[in-house]
């Protein structure tokens, strides 16, 4: 529905091939001899067939085919996806293990979310990690910073809840907020204690990783082969499949192990440091990783990383990096969390894998915002055990050998079709072409030039001043943008409509049945009387009766949706998940948000006033824009919303096509109010707080994080809706404006006294 989006999301949308190395022989006809339409149809049919057999095998224990027949179907799917990577999907049976236990396992809401970790890939990243910590906590250069460092296990996350010191619940990570109840299965793992000792807290949730050692994995696959059963692809998949068995007796026969390394909801902690809690885990009967170590400073971390990487092959289990965590728990508390990861921890991944191959073509992919992204089509090559045939090329400057500021990259060497190139991938990062071997460049290869028209609709493709990407100007007439917007709308972090994946959206769009989001919710009604609806959808190639029934059920379940998800699903440029939550919590209802955006309509009006000085900077204040329009001011007052983002949001609502599409959609979908998080016993819960001037005892980031944790809304500017201004040294115009408006003003000491350390 939007004409633009975050460029990072455009890049992340690039599909890339990742099939296991050494795939079995291909069936006839050869996959690469099929045209895309025929390949897509066969892939869709194979996926539905395999999903059916997965459900019978994993959920109902009633297989209809032999393992040999199943494996032949799986090999054919792998070969087709390798030959036609544009159809690869993360939900494909080739990329998953078993089947989601839709009814087999009860759902568990995590009292404390299970978050992911940020990644570091170089020593520079690790040094910057510590620099951020020092800035956030305002530490002096000579103050030591201690960490725990331990291997990052490539397994399955598990949360173990003990009440009255007895194991009462075990849950998988799931989506971080809701996981699956696998308590009976966890009880079969010998390294998970049933009870905790008397000195342990009565309520404590231990978290860690379930994994399978190489030796045990090999023995399991041998036993599977002897029993005529299906072999597992790798230890992680074997661990995941074993833990998620509906019959705990099967799990009990699998050699699963467990490392404890963190915690969730607790009554109290047994120590004041990360390393101290790990020691307590050991005393309680849990295994912790023997390579976990308390270290001071980044040089010690890097040395330990090198040691673990050197020992990696001899450990006997899979790891993919080393996790660093601040050791002091009070510092962890002060630093808090971003939207989906802690500020005080990072995963330092092992060195990227590299390989050399031939650049066979440079294709253009049109994103949902119209961004034209060049994609490298490569001669398939194994990179760290994964076959790669596509890689990102970012934008036209990257292909030309120029960086974001026009500086040379790869020493100015451009990329051309026919070149021998170096490709790398690190962890889950999309493969990337990093260099070219000019000595092996064939004669006569032509300079690559970005197209000036959209390959999908023929509209002019324009690169605006200051933009890194060229964009199609076709807007809603561009089929590529329309399809990508629909894919985004139904994606997991947006409306999450199960059964509407890439293939299904593209097919429904081609047929003209779904052209805008509202069409999804009228699809069933437009398909005729009861009974014929399912039959009509099931008659399409790649669909079946069950998948059609499930889709209609999934659509009905999304007629009410959280406001933050709804805003994110609209695909407004620059509005990611975090920003969508900020907007939802600030306006709380769709009606309030939409009314404010419509009231703000038209160009942003600007005047200037003297700015407060930047914290810690010794430079003169500069003129900054200030909004005359109250709706503009409110939007910009949300901490984390800058002018570029605000203008993108206002432009979205000012567009007549978007207005019509929203009107159609809101006739079928009701965004649910989203209250701002509030700590009810906090003196600042629900209040709007602004920080200005230089703070002496807290960094600005820490002060904001603390206020938000207590339920306050942090704003970047003073308005009539501001409740408290916290003024540090040399506060400027914000202090004057607060005084004029009669807003309560606190010193830094007053603030700390009010909210506590």
XYZ file of C-alpha atoms in Angstrom:
757
model
C 0.000 0.000 0.000
C 2.958 2.320 0.441
C 5.248 3.572 -2.270
C 8.416 3.093 -0.226
C 10.041 1.278 2.677
C 13.285 0.838 4.581
C 16.132 0.055 2.197
C 17.367 -2.560 4.684
C 14.062 -4.384 4.329
C 14.324 -4.161 0.538
C 17.741 -5.829 0.739
C 16.543 -8.485 3.165
C 13.775 -9.423 0.731
C 16.282 -10.708 -1.819
C 15.780 -14.438 -2.212
C 18.869 -16.608 -2.116
C 19.495 -20.283 -2.637
C 20.603 -22.345 0.354
C 20.309 -26.056 -0.329
C 22.455 -28.712 1.360
C 25.709 -29.494 -0.353
C 25.882 -32.718 -2.273
C 22.142 -33.029 -2.955
C 21.081 -36.408 -4.366
C 20.658 -37.001 -8.055
C 17.848 -35.157 -9.785
C 14.724 -36.883 -11.076
C 13.624 -36.800 -14.707
C 12.884 -34.443 -16.394
C 15.902 -32.431 -15.382
C 14.892 -29.520 -13.123
C 16.951 -27.007 -15.088
C 15.157 -28.025 -18.293
C 11.761 -26.888 -16.961
C 10.462 -23.407 -17.678
C 9.695 -21.306 -14.545
C 5.925 -21.831 -14.757
C 6.207 -25.616 -14.910
C 8.857 -25.649 -12.168
C 6.739 -23.465 -9.884
C 3.734 -25.736 -10.339
C 5.705 -28.898 -9.558
C 7.383 -27.270 -6.535
C 3.986 -26.245 -5.158
C 2.598 -29.761 -5.594
C 5.651 -31.364 -3.963
C 5.486 -29.005 -0.992
C 1.830 -29.803 -0.366
C 2.493 -33.544 -0.687
C 5.492 -33.440 1.647
C 3.606 -31.283 4.174
C 0.838 -33.897 4.153
C 3.314 -36.733 4.782
C 5.143 -34.702 7.438
C 1.895 -34.245 9.338
C 1.100 -37.950 9.141
C 4.604 -38.947 10.229
C 5.319 -36.384 12.964
C 1.874 -35.648 14.370
C -0.208 -38.749 13.754
C 2.449 -41.481 13.610
C 0.593 -42.931 10.606
C 2.799 -42.677 7.501
C 1.266 -43.526 4.122
C 4.547 -43.911 2.201
C 7.861 -45.590 2.842
C 10.911 -43.556 3.812
C 12.413 -44.324 0.408
C 9.375 -42.836 -1.340
C 9.431 -39.807 0.973
C 13.148 -39.252 0.379
C 12.653 -39.414 -3.389
C 10.028 -36.655 -3.161
C 12.324 -34.585 -0.945
C 15.283 -34.999 -3.318
C 13.164 -33.877 -6.240
C 12.046 -30.760 -4.353
C 15.631 -29.893 -3.391
C 16.771 -30.244 -6.990
C 13.944 -28.070 -8.312
C 14.593 -25.344 -5.723
C 18.301 -25.418 -6.558
C 17.554 -24.958 -10.269
C 14.841 -22.317 -9.668
C 15.907 -20.395 -6.537
C 13.328 -17.654 -7.123
C 10.749 -20.069 -5.695
C 12.679 -20.946 -2.530
C 10.696 -20.327 0.666
C 11.684 -20.546 4.320
C 8.431 -22.475 4.875
C 9.306 -25.115 2.281
C 9.586 -28.708 3.622
C 13.156 -28.610 2.305
C 13.983 -25.921 4.853
C 12.088 -27.247 7.876
C 12.093 -30.280 10.144
C 8.945 -32.236 10.914
C 5.678 -30.331 11.150
C 4.411 -27.550 13.367
C 2.361 -29.124 16.172
C -0.703 -26.942 15.630
C -2.781 -29.006 18.024
C -0.297 -31.382 19.592
C 1.403 -28.974 21.977
C -0.174 -26.420 24.266
C 1.101 -22.866 23.892
C 3.099 -21.188 26.659
C 3.351 -17.415 27.102
C 6.803 -16.489 28.356
C 6.642 -14.261 31.434
C 9.956 -12.766 30.262
C 10.449 -12.691 26.479
C 13.136 -14.908 24.984
C 15.113 -12.457 22.877
C 17.722 -12.747 20.165
C 21.267 -11.378 20.239
C 22.975 -8.764 18.126
C 25.920 -10.012 16.063
C 29.567 -9.053 15.764
C 31.672 -10.294 12.864
C 35.018 -8.560 13.407
C 37.334 -7.303 16.165
C 36.172 -3.780 15.309
C 32.586 -4.800 16.078
C 33.680 -6.114 19.485
C 35.589 -2.921 20.308
C 32.521 -0.890 19.325
C 30.374 -3.113 21.579
C 32.492 -2.134 24.572
C 32.586 1.502 23.452
C 28.772 1.560 23.442
C 28.725 0.086 26.939
C 31.158 2.724 28.216
C 29.156 5.535 26.633
C 25.866 4.209 27.949
C 27.136 3.727 31.514
C 29.402 6.831 31.398
C 32.429 4.797 32.502
C 35.885 6.324 32.737
C 38.484 4.985 30.271
C 40.417 3.233 33.036
C 37.420 1.521 34.656
C 37.627 -2.241 33.944
C 34.731 -3.962 32.210
C 34.309 -7.683 32.876
C 32.377 -10.141 30.723
C 31.474 -13.792 30.557
C 32.374 -15.424 27.254
C 30.992 -18.810 26.256
C 30.449 -20.785 23.043
C 27.226 -20.092 21.148
C 25.623 -23.525 20.885
C 23.823 -24.323 17.633
C 20.843 -26.058 19.199
C 17.270 -25.424 20.356
C 16.442 -22.874 23.076
C 14.498 -24.193 26.065
C 13.019 -22.489 29.141
C 12.629 -24.573 32.339
C 10.279 -23.218 34.989
C 10.725 -24.387 38.592
C 8.046 -23.637 41.187
C 8.597 -24.783 44.744
C 11.969 -25.909 43.355
C 10.260 -28.576 41.224
C 10.204 -28.605 37.404
C 6.641 -27.707 36.404
C 7.014 -26.526 32.811
C 9.403 -26.611 29.847
C 8.792 -24.485 26.768
C 10.487 -23.861 23.437
C 11.424 -20.337 22.377
C 8.679 -20.089 19.721
C 8.414 -16.505 18.545
C 10.003 -15.206 21.751
C 6.667 -14.384 23.373
C 4.837 -17.694 22.963
C 6.443 -21.134 22.789
C 5.357 -24.784 22.897
C 4.871 -26.793 26.066
C 7.337 -29.707 25.866
C 7.465 -30.498 29.581
C 7.049 -34.260 29.229
C 9.841 -34.390 26.659
C 12.222 -32.240 28.707
C 11.819 -34.568 31.678
C 13.458 -37.324 29.614
C 16.730 -35.373 29.265
C 19.135 -36.645 31.921
C 20.951 -33.308 32.260
C 17.770 -31.462 33.323
C 17.158 -31.799 37.104
C 13.636 -32.568 38.303
C 14.191 -30.586 41.498
C 16.481 -27.817 42.729
C 18.272 -27.828 46.111
C 16.836 -26.076 49.161
C 19.123 -23.058 48.797
C 17.691 -22.279 45.330
C 14.854 -19.729 44.988
C 11.341 -21.179 45.078
C 10.516 -19.661 41.657
C 13.230 -19.749 39.011
C 13.243 -20.176 35.232
C 16.482 -21.641 33.880
C 17.143 -21.189 30.171
C 19.616 -22.913 27.946
C 20.173 -24.943 24.806
C 19.179 -28.496 23.910
C 21.687 -30.031 21.524
C 23.022 -33.329 20.230
C 26.693 -34.281 20.216
C 28.283 -35.515 16.965
C 28.918 -38.966 18.424
C 25.303 -39.344 19.531
C 24.016 -37.936 16.239
C 26.016 -40.489 14.272
C 24.753 -43.339 16.464
C 21.153 -42.130 16.084
C 21.378 -42.020 12.296
C 22.923 -45.484 12.273
C 20.016 -46.757 14.360
C 17.563 -44.958 12.062
C 19.119 -46.643 9.026
C 19.037 -50.091 10.660
C 15.377 -49.576 11.510
C 14.624 -48.436 7.961
C 13.756 -44.967 9.254
C 14.659 -41.564 7.876
C 18.085 -40.130 8.687
C 18.429 -36.635 10.141
C 20.200 -33.925 8.172
C 22.333 -32.509 11.001
C 22.580 -32.489 14.816
C 20.499 -29.339 15.276
C 17.618 -30.687 13.217
C 17.848 -33.983 15.070
C 17.669 -32.158 18.417
C 14.724 -30.033 17.306
C 12.798 -32.969 15.892
C 13.473 -35.069 18.968
C 12.427 -32.386 21.445
C 9.175 -31.722 19.565
C 7.944 -35.319 19.440
C 4.330 -35.702 20.527
C 5.240 -39.019 22.139
C 7.723 -38.402 24.966
C 8.771 -42.048 24.766
C 10.409 -41.287 21.409
C 12.223 -38.283 22.899
C 13.463 -40.507 25.744
C 15.202 -42.713 23.178
C 17.051 -39.738 21.661
C 20.465 -38.697 23.105
C 19.636 -35.069 23.934
C 21.861 -32.889 26.116
C 21.419 -29.504 27.765
C 23.644 -26.532 28.615
C 22.235 -23.893 31.008
C 23.351 -20.293 30.436
C 20.684 -17.733 31.385
C 17.333 -17.218 33.122
C 13.827 -15.822 32.682
C 11.362 -15.026 35.469
C 12.941 -15.419 38.911
C 12.024 -14.804 42.530
C 15.596 -13.716 43.232
C 19.021 -14.238 41.730
C 21.657 -16.326 43.520
C 24.542 -13.984 42.648
C 25.344 -10.453 41.541
C 27.192 -11.442 38.381
C 26.611 -13.527 35.267
C 29.520 -15.796 36.161
C 28.152 -16.148 39.686
C 24.766 -17.316 38.396
C 26.487 -19.845 36.127
C 28.339 -21.181 39.169
C 24.989 -21.497 40.987
C 23.571 -23.425 38.033
C 26.416 -25.904 38.371
C 25.787 -26.245 42.112
C 22.100 -26.939 41.372
C 22.984 -29.839 39.070
C 22.941 -28.202 35.626
C 25.730 -28.487 33.080
C 27.260 -25.197 31.984
C 29.754 -24.951 29.171
C 33.292 -25.725 30.383
C 34.681 -23.050 28.049
C 32.639 -20.293 29.710
C 35.056 -17.822 31.265
C 35.053 -14.460 33.049
C 37.334 -12.002 31.240
C 38.219 -8.313 31.386
C 38.500 -6.134 28.282
C 38.018 -6.737 24.591
C 41.525 -8.052 23.948
C 40.882 -10.913 26.360
C 37.553 -11.585 24.641
C 39.189 -11.724 21.221
C 41.904 -14.073 22.478
C 39.287 -16.412 23.955
C 37.300 -16.254 20.703
C 40.397 -17.306 18.761
C 41.025 -20.162 21.217
C 37.464 -21.485 20.945
C 37.498 -21.167 17.145
C 40.714 -23.176 17.013
C 39.157 -25.873 19.218
C 35.834 -25.816 17.392
C 36.372 -29.015 15.404
C 37.334 -30.962 18.535
C 34.440 -29.923 20.781
C 32.143 -32.685 19.596
C 29.091 -30.445 19.068
C 28.075 -27.559 16.819
C 28.842 -23.945 17.731
C 28.757 -20.877 15.484
C 30.400 -18.194 17.598
C 31.074 -16.911 21.118
C 28.583 -14.947 23.241
C 29.843 -12.020 25.346
C 27.746 -10.733 28.262
C 28.430 -8.003 30.802
C 29.292 -9.814 33.997
C 27.844 -7.303 36.464
C 24.091 -7.799 36.721
C 23.477 -4.275 37.980
C 25.083 -2.982 34.776
C 22.910 -5.353 32.733
C 19.845 -3.896 34.458
C 20.937 -0.340 33.778
C 21.552 -1.014 30.094
C 18.274 -2.844 29.565
C 17.004 -3.941 26.175
C 16.274 -2.757 22.681
C 13.047 -3.960 21.113
C 14.248 -7.526 20.574
C 17.732 -7.879 22.063
C 19.732 -6.931 25.161
C 22.164 -4.026 24.950
C 24.604 -5.812 27.246
C 25.250 -8.957 25.181
C 26.447 -9.798 21.693
C 27.236 -12.921 19.662
C 30.670 -12.788 18.014
C 30.235 -15.083 15.016
C 33.097 -17.033 13.545
C 34.823 -15.813 10.411
C 32.714 -15.680 7.290
C 33.041 -18.500 4.821
C 34.277 -17.533 1.362
C 34.339 -19.114 -2.078
C 35.134 -18.167 -5.672
C 32.661 -18.560 -8.537
C 31.446 -16.923 -11.772
C 28.956 -14.047 -11.954
C 26.567 -15.344 -14.627
C 24.002 -12.521 -14.614
C 22.907 -9.373 -12.807
C 19.145 -9.251 -12.455
C 16.961 -6.481 -11.059
C 14.505 -7.196 -8.277
C 11.810 -4.569 -7.664
C 10.920 -4.186 -3.984
C 7.577 -3.142 -2.561
C 8.767 0.462 -2.283
C 9.906 0.489 -5.902
C 13.600 0.098 -5.060
C 15.543 -1.528 -7.902
C 17.994 -3.946 -6.278
C 20.635 -5.703 -8.377
C 20.959 -9.402 -7.575
C 23.929 -11.561 -8.570
C 23.084 -14.839 -10.270
C 26.056 -17.069 -9.618
C 27.357 -20.369 -10.848
C 26.341 -22.498 -7.839
C 29.135 -22.847 -5.304
C 29.424 -24.307 -1.811
C 30.139 -21.664 0.839
C 30.627 -23.216 4.256
C 28.560 -26.291 3.401
C 25.677 -24.350 1.808
C 25.149 -24.129 -1.945
C 24.814 -20.488 -2.993
C 23.578 -19.391 -6.420
C 22.314 -15.860 -5.645
C 23.873 -12.987 -3.715
C 23.036 -9.390 -2.929
C 24.744 -6.553 -4.786
C 23.052 -3.844 -2.668
C 22.691 -1.055 -5.241
C 24.123 0.268 -8.495
C 26.987 2.085 -6.752
C 28.133 -1.161 -5.145
C 28.263 -2.810 -8.570
C 30.251 0.166 -9.899
C 32.803 -0.034 -7.074
C 31.622 3.024 -5.147
C 30.626 3.386 -1.508
C 27.800 5.361 0.066
C 29.772 8.628 -0.093
C 31.277 8.031 -3.510
C 34.499 6.596 -2.091
C 36.063 3.631 -3.923
C 35.345 0.120 -2.638
C 37.219 -2.952 -3.868
C 39.793 -0.308 -4.900
C 37.248 0.951 -7.428
C 36.852 -2.387 -9.255
C 33.398 -2.761 -10.810
C 31.504 -6.028 -11.303
C 30.558 -7.371 -14.736
C 28.703 -10.405 -16.032
C 31.291 -13.111 -16.706
C 33.624 -12.012 -13.900
C 35.203 -14.422 -11.457
C 34.078 -13.140 -8.070
C 34.600 -13.861 -4.386
C 31.468 -14.599 -2.341
C 31.072 -14.760 1.407
C 28.382 -15.540 3.928
C 28.479 -15.252 7.712
C 25.871 -16.995 9.829
C 22.436 -16.136 8.500
C 23.652 -13.106 6.547
C 22.559 -13.024 2.901
C 25.494 -14.063 0.680
C 27.430 -11.113 -0.683
C 29.852 -10.572 -3.585
C 32.872 -8.882 -2.034
C 35.533 -8.782 -4.735
C 36.415 -9.540 -8.333
C 39.529 -11.085 -9.933
C 40.369 -8.724 -12.804
C 43.124 -11.036 -14.024
C 40.436 -13.584 -14.898
C 37.984 -11.123 -16.506
C 37.043 -12.367 -20.002
C 37.741 -10.099 -22.944
C 34.859 -8.032 -24.216
C 32.678 -8.126 -21.090
C 30.477 -5.058 -20.976
C 30.133 -2.453 -18.252
C 26.913 -3.014 -16.298
C 24.534 -0.057 -16.211
C 21.436 0.112 -14.039
C 18.208 0.272 -16.084
C 16.425 3.620 -16.173
C 13.014 2.005 -16.560
C 11.324 -0.504 -14.293
C 11.652 -4.063 -15.663
C 8.222 -4.921 -14.207
C 6.059 -2.066 -15.535
C 8.232 0.079 -17.812
C 7.808 3.229 -15.721
C 10.808 5.568 -15.327
C 13.214 4.469 -12.576
C 14.554 7.584 -10.868
C 17.407 8.046 -8.445
C 16.799 11.118 -6.346
C 19.613 13.267 -4.978
C 21.032 11.765 -1.814
C 19.384 8.377 -2.411
C 21.447 5.191 -2.703
C 18.822 3.357 -4.727
C 16.930 3.940 -7.942
C 13.142 3.614 -7.600
C 10.317 2.777 -9.968
C 7.858 5.670 -10.245
C 4.989 3.402 -11.276
C 3.503 3.164 -7.793
C 0.266 1.183 -7.766
C 0.424 0.408 -11.487
C 3.657 -1.549 -10.957
C 2.800 -5.241 -10.472
C 6.114 -5.972 -8.784
C 5.499 -3.344 -6.103
C 1.906 -4.447 -5.639
C 2.890 -8.076 -5.130
C 5.722 -7.209 -2.765
C 3.387 -4.988 -0.713
C 0.927 -7.853 -0.423
C 3.701 -10.231 0.628
C 4.733 -7.777 3.311
C 1.142 -7.306 4.480
C 0.667 -11.039 5.163
C 4.214 -11.673 6.435
C 4.984 -13.111 9.854
C 5.654 -9.838 11.667
C 2.746 -8.061 9.977
C -0.687 -9.740 9.798
C 0.895 -13.223 9.786
C -1.749 -14.958 7.648
C -0.723 -18.591 7.654
C -1.061 -20.205 4.225
C -0.431 -17.012 2.260
C 3.204 -17.335 1.353
C 5.167 -15.973 -1.577
C 3.811 -18.494 -4.067
C 0.197 -18.109 -3.008
C 0.260 -14.309 -3.094
C 1.841 -14.277 -6.541
C -0.708 -16.774 -7.876
C -3.717 -14.930 -6.468
C -2.395 -11.641 -7.862
C -1.839 -13.132 -11.333
C -5.414 -14.400 -11.356
C -6.677 -10.953 -10.401
C -8.332 -12.301 -7.242
C -6.189 -10.303 -4.788
C -4.872 -6.908 -5.895
C -4.961 -4.998 -2.594
C -5.051 -6.066 1.080
C -8.830 -5.707 1.404
C -9.285 -8.328 -1.334
C -7.834 -10.963 1.011
C -10.749 -10.496 3.404
C -13.426 -10.575 0.695
C -11.930 -13.584 -1.080
C -14.151 -16.185 0.592
C -17.354 -14.203 -0.019
C -16.441 -13.682 -3.673
C -15.936 -17.429 -4.165
C -19.635 -18.265 -4.151
C -21.868 -20.361 -1.891
C -20.681 -22.441 1.055
C -18.826 -25.540 -0.126
C -17.903 -24.226 -3.547
C -15.487 -21.737 -1.940
C -13.061 -24.399 -0.816
C -13.524 -26.397 -4.000
C -12.748 -23.391 -6.205
C -9.522 -22.543 -4.383
C -8.552 -26.209 -4.033
C -8.899 -26.626 -7.799
C -5.940 -24.329 -8.392
C -2.593 -25.935 -9.044
C -0.583 -26.127 -5.841
C -3.639 -26.066 -3.585
C -5.610 -28.815 -1.879
C -8.859 -29.016 0.026
C -7.153 -28.898 3.427
C -4.882 -25.967 2.551
C -7.866 -24.034 1.161
C -9.910 -24.652 4.317
C -6.970 -23.623 6.496
C -6.441 -20.413 4.546
C -10.022 -19.226 5.038
C -9.750 -20.003 8.764
C -6.453 -18.084 8.993
C -7.949 -15.053 7.223
C -10.910 -14.961 9.595
C -8.523 -15.054 12.564
C -6.846 -11.845 11.388
C -9.927 -9.605 11.231
C -8.782 -8.219 14.582
C -5.096 -7.366 14.889
C -2.800 -5.449 17.229
C -2.406 -1.810 16.227
C 1.393 -2.043 15.989
C 1.160 -5.027 13.622
C -1.416 -3.215 11.505
C 0.751 -0.095 11.171
C 3.791 -2.200 10.262
C 1.738 -4.175 7.719
C 0.852 -0.999 5.813
C 4.409 -0.884 4.485
C 5.030 2.805 5.131
C 8.550 3.728 4.120
C 11.030 3.804 7.027
C 8.442 2.307 9.420
C 9.843 -0.954 10.746
C 8.549 -3.035 13.636
C 10.133 -0.850 16.320
C 8.779 2.386 14.847
C 5.332 0.837 14.415
C 5.313 0.003 18.135
C 6.401 3.556 18.991
C 3.544 5.004 16.943
C 1.011 2.545 18.338
C 1.984 3.243 21.939
C 1.976 6.987 21.397
C -1.482 7.224 19.779
C -2.919 3.997 21.355
C -5.839 3.683 18.856
C -6.075 3.605 15.069
C -8.714 6.332 15.115
C -6.427 8.689 17.055
C -3.430 7.907 14.851
C -5.278 8.293 11.551
C -7.035 11.478 12.682
C -3.731 13.032 13.754
C -2.058 12.159 10.450
C -4.961 13.589 8.445
C -4.941 16.730 10.585
C -1.231 17.119 9.910
C -1.747 16.890 6.133
C 0.077 19.081 3.663
C 3.729 20.128 3.640
C 5.638 20.298 6.881
C 5.745 23.875 8.115
C 9.034 24.976 9.582
C 10.563 27.736 11.620
C 13.719 27.640 13.706
C 14.850 28.320 17.215
C 18.130 27.889 19.031
C 18.896 24.229 19.684
C 20.133 22.664 22.890
C 23.729 21.623 22.669
C 24.485 17.975 21.932
C 25.349 16.032 25.049
C 29.069 16.119 25.687
C 29.824 18.058 22.521
C 31.763 21.276 22.501
C 30.308 23.033 19.499
C 27.967 25.989 19.116
C 24.250 25.382 19.064
C 22.682 25.357 15.621
C 19.355 26.393 14.162
C 16.888 23.491 14.081
C 13.400 23.249 12.591
C 10.430 23.462 14.938
C 6.866 22.646 13.938
C 4.065 25.218 13.933
C 1.500 22.506 13.167
C 0.622 20.765 16.498
C 0.080 17.411 14.742
C 3.551 17.637 13.217
C 4.966 18.573 16.600
C 3.304 15.614 18.308
C 4.651 13.191 15.723
C 8.187 14.565 15.932
C 8.027 14.618 19.732
C 7.979 10.813 19.804
C 11.477 9.757 20.777
C 12.874 7.792 17.833
C 10.813 9.579 15.158
C 12.875 11.950 13.037
C 11.894 14.303 10.238
C 12.523 11.824 7.409
C 10.331 9.198 9.011
C 7.635 11.715 9.927
C 7.462 13.029 6.369
C 7.169 9.464 5.041
C 4.232 8.758 7.373
C 2.482 12.007 6.421
C 3.089 11.361 2.713
C 1.496 7.927 3.053
C -1.694 9.378 4.524
C -1.781 12.240 2.001
C -1.789 9.802 -0.945
C -5.314 9.392 -2.362
C -4.671 5.795 -3.504
C -3.523 4.808 -0.026
C -6.578 6.512 1.466
C -8.895 4.448 -0.748
C -7.043 1.208 0.000
C -7.227 1.940 3.741
C -10.945 2.665 3.550
C -11.525 -0.679 1.822
C -9.321 -2.534 4.316
C -10.806 -1.020 7.474
C -14.236 -2.263 6.421
C -12.932 -5.763 7.167
C -10.127 -5.394 9.727
C -10.308 -3.821 13.187
C -6.966 -2.678 14.651
C -7.085 -3.234 18.415
C -6.019 -0.460 20.823
C -2.481 -0.744 22.105
C -1.822 0.730 25.525
C 1.591 2.140 26.315
C 3.541 -0.133 28.685
C 3.241 1.156 32.214
C 4.790 0.257 35.534
C 1.747 1.023 37.684
C 3.728 1.593 40.865
C 6.123 4.008 39.172
C 5.852 7.745 39.859
C 6.395 8.461 36.154
C 4.181 5.759 34.625
C 2.153 7.188 31.741
C 3.917 10.562 31.843
C 5.790 12.227 29.000
C 9.392 13.056 29.901
C 11.970 15.144 28.024
C 15.713 15.177 28.776
C 17.850 18.189 27.893
C 21.357 19.458 28.561
C 24.373 17.416 29.643
C 23.711 14.840 32.359
C 26.564 14.179 34.794
C 25.582 10.916 36.489
C 23.731 9.193 33.670
C 24.221 8.989 29.941
C 21.291 10.278 27.905
C 20.655 6.752 26.585
C 20.589 5.275 30.068
C 18.243 7.969 31.343
C 15.818 7.362 28.476
C 15.965 3.590 28.871
C 15.285 3.870 32.607
C 12.305 6.181 32.049
C 10.773 3.870 29.450
C 11.287 0.843 31.698
C 9.248 2.661 34.355
C 6.359 3.234 31.949
C 7.116 6.809 30.881
C 6.979 8.086 27.305
C 10.240 9.778 26.331
C 9.905 12.666 23.899
C 12.520 14.563 21.977
C 10.841 17.964 22.211
C 8.844 20.057 24.668
C 5.145 20.651 24.093
C 1.993 21.281 26.104
C 1.720 17.499 26.545
C 5.101 17.250 28.301
C 4.791 16.348 31.992
C 8.410 16.509 33.174
C 11.563 18.146 31.828
C 14.836 16.813 33.226
C 17.468 19.521 32.744
C 21.198 18.903 32.906
C 24.026 21.403 32.601
C 23.790 24.148 29.977
C 20.185 23.373 29.058
C 18.991 25.623 26.254
C 15.714 26.359 24.476
C 13.823 23.373 25.867
C 14.303 24.695 29.406
C 13.012 28.123 28.374
C 10.013 26.633 26.592
C 9.179 24.400 29.594
C 9.260 27.419 31.888
C 6.952 29.331 29.564
C 4.484 26.427 29.515
C 4.644 25.867 33.262
C 6.020 22.332 32.915
C 7.561 20.654 35.977
C 11.355 20.839 35.699
C 13.741 18.551 37.589
C 17.494 18.520 37.956
C 19.336 15.270 37.320
C 19.594 14.681 41.090
C 15.872 15.344 41.500
C 15.124 12.841 38.734
C 17.277 10.130 40.308
C 15.665 10.769 43.684
C 12.232 10.427 42.059
C 12.790 7.175 40.145
C 15.694 5.626 42.072
C 19.014 4.419 40.705
